[in-house]
Amino acid sequence: MNAAHEQGHTSTTTGLSDRDREIIAFERQWWKYAGAKEQAIRELFDMSATRYYQVLNTLIDNPAALEADPMLIKRLRRLRASRQRARSAKRLGIQL
């Protein structure tokens, strides 16, 4: 992995790093990769699934990511909100 990739080198044209754009592209079509998503994450990005999802959560709140792929980012935001609601409801003992 090169140093620019390692540090998340930011492109001046989009405000997103190369890694950010690669993550967006991966999320758009991760199911096309053979095997488990976590394995593909480890192989493609050289990071744990936990770290990947931390980076992804930060990325989907980034206005530049929304501009780069509005449909995907909005879908990921909806999925995250849905999971958060389900966790909160479960914690409170509410049936959804």
Short mmCIF file of C-alpha atoms in Angstrom, two decimals:
data_model
loop_
_atom_site.label_atom_id
_atom_site.label_comp_id
_atom_site.label_asym_id
_atom_site.label_seq_id
_atom_site.Cartn_x
_atom_site.Cartn_y
_atom_site.Cartn_z
CA MET A 1 0.00 0.00 0.00
CA ASN A 2 1.48 3.39 -0.89
CA ALA A 3 1.86 6.24 1.61
CA ALA A 4 -0.84 8.39 0.00
CA HIS A 5 -3.28 5.48 0.20
CA GLU A 6 -2.24 4.75 3.78
CA GLN A 7 -2.88 8.33 4.86
CA GLY A 8 -6.11 8.69 2.87
CA HIS A 9 -4.62 11.25 0.45
CA THR A 10 -7.37 13.74 -0.42
CA SER A 11 -8.14 14.63 -4.01
CA THR A 12 -8.75 18.34 -4.52
CA THR A 13 -11.41 17.64 -7.13
CA THR A 14 -13.89 15.83 -4.87
CA GLY A 15 -12.81 16.39 -1.29
CA LEU A 16 -12.61 12.61 -0.88
CA SER A 17 -9.46 10.56 -0.45
CA ASP A 18 -8.65 7.73 -2.83
CA ARG A 19 -9.52 5.30 -0.04
CA ASP A 20 -12.88 7.04 0.50
CA ARG A 21 -13.74 6.68 -3.19
CA GLU A 22 -12.65 3.02 -3.11
CA ILE A 23 -14.89 2.38 -0.09
CA ILE A 24 -17.85 4.02 -1.83
CA ALA A 25 -17.23 1.90 -4.93
CA PHE A 26 -16.94 -1.24 -2.77
CA GLU A 27 -20.20 -0.50 -0.92
CA ARG A 28 -21.94 0.03 -4.25
CA GLN A 29 -21.14 -3.53 -5.34
CA TRP A 30 -19.61 -5.56 -2.49
CA TRP A 31 -21.88 -8.55 -3.16
CA LYS A 32 -20.01 -9.17 -6.43
CA TYR A 33 -16.95 -10.26 -4.47
CA ALA A 34 -16.58 -13.94 -3.73
CA GLY A 35 -16.74 -14.95 -0.08
CA ALA A 36 -17.67 -13.00 2.98
CA LYS A 37 -17.79 -9.21 2.96
CA GLU A 38 -15.41 -9.09 5.95
CA GLN A 39 -12.82 -11.13 4.06
CA ALA A 40 -13.08 -8.82 1.02
CA ILE A 41 -12.68 -5.80 3.33
CA ARG A 42 -9.51 -7.28 4.84
CA GLU A 43 -8.07 -8.13 1.40
CA LEU A 44 -8.97 -4.87 -0.37
CA PHE A 45 -8.44 -2.32 2.40
CA ASP A 46 -6.03 -4.10 4.75
CA MET A 47 -8.16 -3.26 7.78
CA SER A 48 -10.48 -5.08 10.15
CA ALA A 49 -14.21 -5.07 9.51
CA THR A 50 -14.67 -3.02 12.69
CA ARG A 51 -12.29 -0.32 11.47
CA TYR A 52 -13.89 -0.39 8.01
CA TYR A 53 -17.33 0.28 9.46
CA GLN A 54 -15.94 3.11 11.60
CA VAL A 55 -14.47 4.70 8.47
CA LEU A 56 -17.69 4.06 6.53
CA ASN A 57 -19.83 5.70 9.24
CA THR A 58 -17.65 8.80 9.13
CA LEU A 59 -17.74 8.76 5.35
CA ILE A 60 -21.54 8.58 5.02
CA ASP A 61 -21.77 11.77 7.10
CA ASN A 62 -19.36 13.53 4.73
CA PRO A 63 -21.11 15.99 2.34
CA ALA A 64 -18.49 15.19 -0.33
CA ALA A 65 -19.53 11.51 -0.23
CA LEU A 66 -23.18 12.51 -0.59
CA GLU A 67 -22.24 14.60 -3.61
CA ALA A 68 -20.15 11.77 -5.11
CA ASP A 69 -22.90 9.11 -4.87
CA PRO A 70 -26.18 10.50 -3.48
CA MET A 71 -28.28 7.36 -3.93
CA LEU A 72 -25.80 5.06 -2.20
CA ILE A 73 -25.05 7.45 0.67
CA LYS A 74 -28.75 8.11 1.31
CA ARG A 75 -29.43 4.35 1.30
CA LEU A 76 -26.57 3.73 3.74
CA ARG A 77 -27.86 6.53 6.00
CA ARG A 78 -31.36 5.01 5.98
CA LEU A 79 -29.98 1.56 6.83
CA ARG A 80 -27.90 2.99 9.67
CA ALA A 81 -30.88 4.91 11.07
CA SER A 82 -33.05 1.80 10.85
CA ARG A 83 -30.47 -0.28 12.75
CA GLN A 84 -30.13 2.46 15.38
CA ARG A 85 -33.92 2.57 15.87
CA ALA A 86 -34.05 -1.22 16.20
CA ARG A 87 -31.24 -1.22 18.79
CA SER A 88 -32.91 1.56 20.79
CA ALA A 89 -36.26 -0.18 20.69
CA LYS A 90 -34.71 -3.46 21.80
CA ARG A 91 -32.92 -1.70 24.67
CA LEU A 92 -36.22 -0.12 25.76
CA GLY A 93 -38.18 -3.38 25.30
CA ILE A 94 -40.34 -1.95 22.54
CA GLN A 95 -41.60 -4.23 19.78
CA LEU A 96 -41.20 -2.75 16.28
#
